[in-house]
Tab-separated table of C-alpha atoms in Angstrom:
chain	number	residue	atom	x	y	z
N	1	MET	CA	171.563	149.462	154.661
N	2	LEU	CA	169.423	146.841	156.455
N	3	PHE	CA	170.950	145.144	159.487
N	4	LEU	CA	169.525	141.917	160.858
N	5	SER	CA	169.673	141.345	164.601
N	6	ASN	CA	170.582	138.071	166.176
N	7	ASP	CA	166.991	137.706	167.249
N	8	ASP	CA	165.826	137.633	163.634
N	9	PRO	CA	164.769	134.026	162.822
N	10	PHE	CA	166.064	134.417	159.239
N	11	ASN	CA	169.557	135.324	160.536
N	12	LYS	CA	170.291	131.851	161.894
N	13	GLU	CA	172.196	128.854	160.567
N	14	PRO	CA	170.326	126.530	158.220
N	15	THR	CA	168.080	124.151	160.073
N	16	SER	CA	169.269	120.539	159.988
N	17	LEU	CA	167.022	117.536	159.368
N	18	ASN	CA	167.817	116.236	162.853
N	19	SER	CA	166.607	119.425	164.507
N	20	ALA	CA	163.531	119.556	162.299
N	21	TYR	CA	162.401	115.904	162.330
N	22	GLY	CA	164.285	114.419	165.264
N	23	PRO	CA	167.130	111.900	165.350
N	24	ASP	CA	164.901	109.094	164.033
N	25	TRP	CA	163.924	110.758	160.760
N	26	ASN	CA	166.200	108.452	158.757
N	27	LYS	CA	164.695	105.316	160.293
N	28	THR	CA	161.164	106.499	159.535
N	29	LEU	CA	162.057	107.053	155.881
N	30	SER	CA	163.613	103.619	155.533
N	31	THR	CA	160.510	101.875	156.837
N	32	THR	CA	158.045	103.788	154.621
N	33	ASN	CA	156.176	101.524	152.211
N	34	LEU	CA	156.901	102.822	148.733
N	35	LEU	CA	154.554	102.228	145.798
N	36	GLN	CA	155.484	99.392	143.517
N	37	GLN	CA	156.869	100.682	140.235
N	38	ASN	CA	156.166	98.759	137.070
N	39	THR	CA	159.283	98.913	135.015
N	40	ALA	CA	158.194	96.377	132.422
N	41	THR	CA	157.503	97.846	128.985
N	42	PRO	CA	153.869	97.163	127.958
N	43	PRO	CA	153.446	95.382	124.651
N	44	PRO	CA	152.552	97.743	121.803
N	45	THR	CA	148.913	97.927	120.761
N	46	THR	CA	148.590	96.332	117.363
N	47	THR	CA	145.811	97.277	114.962
N	48	PRO	CA	144.808	94.594	112.491
N	49	PRO	CA	145.498	95.580	108.899
N	50	PRO	CA	142.456	96.999	107.068
N	51	THR	CA	140.472	94.551	105.030
N	52	VAL	CA	140.432	95.786	101.464
N	53	THR	CA	138.204	93.007	100.189
N	54	PRO	CA	135.594	91.484	102.524
N	55	PRO	CA	135.430	87.717	102.840
N	56	PRO	CA	133.219	86.120	100.212
N	57	THR	CA	129.526	85.965	100.961
N	58	VAL	CA	128.159	82.448	100.880
N	59	SER	CA	126.235	82.152	97.642
N	60	SER	CA	123.592	79.607	96.803
N	61	SER	CA	123.556	80.614	93.147
N	62	ASN	CA	125.852	79.663	90.306
N	63	VAL	CA	127.591	83.047	90.071
N	64	GLY	CA	130.538	81.985	92.217
N	65	GLU	CA	132.030	83.916	95.100
N	66	VAL	CA	130.436	87.288	95.793
N	67	PHE	CA	132.214	89.871	97.949
N	68	TRP	CA	129.244	91.981	98.991
N	69	ILE	CA	129.271	93.583	102.444
N	70	SER	CA	125.511	93.428	103.030
N	71	GLU	CA	124.390	89.837	103.462
N	72	GLU	CA	120.748	90.980	103.597
N	73	ALA	CA	120.994	92.484	100.136
N	74	TRP	CA	122.726	89.504	98.557
N	75	SER	CA	120.376	86.998	100.169
N	76	TYR	CA	117.549	88.598	98.193
N	77	TYR	CA	119.289	87.822	94.905
N	78	SER	CA	118.299	84.152	94.950
N	79	VAL	CA	114.683	85.194	95.609
N	80	ILE	CA	114.299	87.869	92.941
N	81	GLN	CA	116.328	85.922	90.375
N	82	LYS	CA	113.538	83.338	90.271
N	83	ILE	CA	111.074	86.095	89.305
N	84	LEU	CA	113.135	88.337	87.021
N	85	GLY	CA	115.469	85.693	85.574
N	86	ASN	CA	119.170	86.087	84.954
N	87	PRO	CA	120.409	89.664	85.346
N	88	THR	CA	121.744	91.933	82.640
N	89	GLU	CA	124.756	92.953	84.737
N	90	LEU	CA	126.226	91.644	87.979
N	91	VAL	CA	129.063	93.299	89.922
N	92	LYS	CA	130.329	90.878	92.569
N	93	GLY	CA	132.793	93.195	94.345
N	94	ALA	CA	132.057	95.132	97.534
N	95	GLY	CA	129.585	97.927	96.829
N	96	GLY	CA	128.426	96.107	93.707
N	97	SER	CA	125.005	95.842	92.142
N	98	VAL	CA	122.786	93.646	90.003
N	99	LEU	CA	120.782	95.046	87.081
N	100	TRP	CA	117.704	93.594	85.422
N	101	SER	CA	116.526	95.396	82.288
N	102	VAL	CA	113.060	95.108	80.810
N	103	ALA	CA	114.486	93.252	77.801
N	104	ASN	CA	115.167	90.272	80.036
N	105	LYS	CA	111.555	89.990	81.152
N	106	PRO	CA	108.873	91.165	78.655
N	107	THR	CA	106.096	89.945	80.944
N	108	LEU	CA	105.677	89.925	84.715
N	109	PHE	CA	103.020	87.860	86.498
N	110	GLY	CA	101.487	87.145	83.085
N	111	ILE	CA	101.094	90.883	82.395
N	112	PRO	CA	103.282	93.089	80.166
N	113	ASN	CA	106.304	94.299	82.112
N	114	ILE	CA	105.925	98.026	82.783
N	115	PHE	CA	109.255	98.407	84.580
N	116	ASN	CA	112.276	99.986	82.960
N	117	LYS	CA	114.730	98.213	85.208
N	118	HIS	CA	115.390	96.804	88.666
N	119	VAL	CA	118.625	97.276	90.606
N	120	LEU	CA	119.789	95.312	93.641
N	121	ARG	CA	122.599	97.156	95.436
N	122	ASP	CA	125.110	96.171	98.084
N	123	GLN	CA	123.783	98.506	100.756
N	124	LYS	CA	121.655	98.594	103.898
N	125	ILE	CA	119.565	101.747	104.233
N	126	PRO	CA	117.727	101.698	107.586
N	127	VAL	CA	114.090	102.770	107.385
N	128	LYS	CA	111.649	102.920	110.321
N	129	CYS	CA	108.398	103.797	108.556
N	130	PRO	CA	106.019	102.107	107.968
N	131	TYR	CA	107.981	99.410	109.866
N	132	PRO	CA	111.706	98.904	110.622
N	133	LYS	CA	113.653	97.321	107.795
N	134	TYR	CA	116.684	97.705	105.501
N	135	GLU	CA	116.226	98.818	101.906
N	136	PHE	CA	118.446	97.841	98.973
N	137	PHE	CA	116.193	97.005	95.993
N	138	TYR	CA	115.195	99.655	93.403
N	139	SER	CA	112.445	99.528	90.773
N	140	PHE	CA	112.020	102.132	88.003
N	141	ILE	CA	109.063	102.963	85.772
N	142	SER	CA	108.305	105.799	83.358
N	143	PHE	CA	105.348	107.900	84.404
N	144	ASN	CA	104.743	111.573	83.675
N	145	ILE	CA	103.716	113.227	86.961
N	146	PRO	CA	102.146	116.709	86.690
N	147	TYR	CA	104.502	119.312	88.059
N	148	ASN	CA	102.027	120.393	90.771
N	149	LYS	CA	101.818	116.805	92.045
N	150	VAL	CA	105.530	116.011	92.331
N	151	ALA	CA	105.806	117.416	95.866
N	152	ASP	CA	102.789	115.380	96.992
N	153	VAL	CA	104.215	112.159	95.571
N	154	ILE	CA	107.682	112.431	97.087
N	155	SER	CA	106.203	113.503	100.446
N	156	LEU	CA	104.794	109.998	100.891
N	157	THR	CA	108.172	108.537	101.881
N	158	PRO	CA	111.894	109.110	101.215
N	159	SER	CA	111.825	105.720	99.490
N	160	ILE	CA	110.085	107.316	96.484
N	161	THR	CA	112.052	109.548	94.117
N	162	TYR	CA	111.133	111.205	90.823
N	163	GLU	CA	113.275	112.631	88.031
N	164	PRO	CA	111.062	115.101	86.116
N	165	LEU	CA	113.371	115.517	83.123
N	166	THR	CA	113.210	111.814	82.279
N	167	SER	CA	109.865	111.046	84.016
N	168	GLN	CA	111.575	108.267	85.978
N	169	LEU	CA	109.616	107.230	89.068
N	170	CYS	CA	111.652	105.053	91.434
N	171	ALA	CA	110.713	103.003	94.484
N	172	ARG	CA	113.259	101.629	96.947
N	173	GLY	CA	112.431	98.762	99.281
N	174	ASN	CA	113.529	95.316	100.357
N	175	ASN	CA	111.456	93.285	97.883
N	176	LEU	CA	109.558	93.616	94.618
N	177	GLY	CA	106.104	93.489	96.198
N	178	TYR	CA	106.915	96.414	98.473
N	179	ASN	CA	108.137	98.447	95.503
N	180	ILE	CA	104.983	97.695	93.518
N	181	ALA	CA	102.855	98.957	96.418
N	182	LEU	CA	104.962	102.130	96.690
N	183	LEU	CA	104.677	102.897	92.992
N	184	TYR	CA	100.961	102.140	93.012
N	185	ILE	CA	100.148	104.612	95.780
N	186	ALA	CA	102.480	107.192	94.190
N	187	ILE	CA	100.608	106.981	90.877
N	188	LYS	CA	97.259	107.141	92.676
N	189	VAL	CA	98.352	110.385	94.330
N	190	ALA	CA	99.739	111.737	91.052
N	191	THR	CA	96.432	111.140	89.282
N	192	ASN	CA	94.255	112.715	92.018
N	193	GLN	CA	92.709	109.384	92.949
N	194	TYR	CA	94.230	109.511	96.451
N	195	ASP	CA	94.342	112.717	98.484
N	196	ILE	CA	97.754	113.316	100.033
N	197	ARG	CA	96.338	115.378	102.917
N	198	THR	CA	93.962	112.611	103.927
N	199	ILE	CA	96.772	110.047	103.754
N	200	HIS	CA	98.994	112.063	106.099
N	201	ALA	CA	96.194	113.180	108.443
N	202	GLN	CA	94.796	109.683	108.994
N	203	GLY	CA	98.074	107.758	108.830
N	204	LEU	CA	96.832	105.717	105.887
N	205	PHE	CA	100.270	105.131	104.376
N	206	ALA	CA	101.341	102.655	107.074
N	207	LYS	CA	98.006	100.821	106.848
N	208	PHE	CA	98.262	100.667	103.072
N	209	MET	CA	101.799	99.225	103.128
N	210	GLU	CA	100.857	96.721	105.819
N	211	ARG	CA	98.027	95.455	103.620
N	212	SER	CA	100.415	95.127	100.684
N	213	LYS	CA	102.223	92.251	102.415
N	214	ASN	CA	99.510	90.023	100.931
N	215	SER	CA	100.742	88.652	97.581
N	216	THR	CA	97.219	88.630	96.135
N	217	VAL	CA	96.834	92.315	96.930
N	218	VAL	CA	100.189	93.078	95.271
N	219	LEU	CA	99.064	91.341	92.082
N	220	GLN	CA	95.919	93.483	92.058
N	221	TYR	CA	98.032	96.604	92.514
N	222	TYR	CA	100.322	95.632	89.656
N	223	ASN	CA	97.444	94.846	87.303
N	224	GLU	CA	95.803	98.216	87.958
N	225	MET	CA	99.114	100.065	87.878
N	226	ALA	CA	99.928	98.567	84.475
N	227	ASN	CA	96.720	100.071	83.101
N	228	LEU	CA	97.492	103.430	84.714
N	229	VAL	CA	100.977	103.502	83.193
N	230	LYS	CA	99.575	102.707	79.723
N	231	THR	CA	97.058	105.552	79.847
N	232	GLY	CA	99.490	107.923	81.538
N	233	ALA	CA	96.938	109.268	83.991
N	234	GLY	CA	94.513	106.448	84.645
N	235	GLY	CA	92.328	107.548	81.744
N	236	LYS	CA	91.442	110.759	83.576
N	237	SER	CA	92.613	114.298	83.122
N	238	THR	CA	94.489	115.699	86.094
N	239	GLY	CA	93.705	119.272	85.106
N	240	ALA	CA	97.396	120.218	85.142
N	241	ILE	CA	100.080	120.330	82.492
N	242	SER	CA	103.153	118.147	82.868
N	243	PHE	CA	106.641	119.353	83.690
N	244	ASP	CA	107.772	118.923	80.076
N	245	GLN	CA	104.750	120.822	78.787
N	246	SER	CA	105.412	123.672	81.195
N	247	VAL	CA	108.970	123.937	79.866
N	248	ASN	CA	107.803	123.916	76.263
N	249	LYS	CA	105.201	126.613	76.929
N	250	LYS	CA	107.612	128.925	78.710
N	251	THR	CA	108.469	132.092	76.786
N	252	TYR	CA	110.357	135.232	77.681
N	253	THR	CA	109.165	138.771	76.989
N	254	ASN	CA	112.697	140.111	77.416
N	255	THR	CA	115.831	138.554	76.000
N	256	PRO	CA	118.159	137.372	78.815
N	257	TYR	CA	121.494	139.121	78.708
N	258	GLY	CA	124.065	137.414	76.483
N	259	HIS	CA	121.631	135.025	74.752
N	260	ASP	CA	119.883	134.926	71.441
N	261	ALA	CA	116.143	135.650	71.623
N	262	ASP	CA	115.149	132.841	69.238
N	263	PHE	CA	116.627	130.262	71.621
N	264	PHE	CA	114.037	131.012	74.301
N	265	VAL	CA	110.901	131.110	72.133
């Protein structure tokens, strides 16, 4: 058993506040400046309800109210409508699009229309090269690119796409002239008339697109491109078979498991 002596400090009566802080401890506490407490309930933070349909975009055309989100895209409608005429389809809701088919415009700039269609979309795709801009206008043509040239063509810019099964070559820009210049240089690369390595090494793509801002130059591009599209390869042999030809020539020495051999010949 442990016994505590009277000299042990822990064996004493509890210490009072007076003995610890002095007789004036209560007065000191009463004169202490306490922090102001805000008891008022703050108003709740209100979030405006989501806008399902954007306010109508001001339209200078006779199509009525259009609810597109991108004003840049819709503002181009009044410009391109004067060139391509009335569209085949027009979707006026947010995320909509406008379609012009070749049937609406058999000729373009006094030359047979080589385009399959044009599509104006309610979007703003930021592009920095060859200069900063937003892209929203698509132009499609049919052109059979040799399979060994597809990678060279689409390496020019992300604004050029190619669907080998349908031979659909597409250019995306912010106006028709820009798209014509894109398709022109793509076809030149596809037909071995422009060397893709030289274009990338010397930075010729940006210079080429800068020159295409001249309307006279664009008309020259379109005239030459129309002839290239008619001949399929600019009247010159590329020395390579097309994607479709490579598929047709493909044969199998062994029958794939689970398939009939005649199907692959």
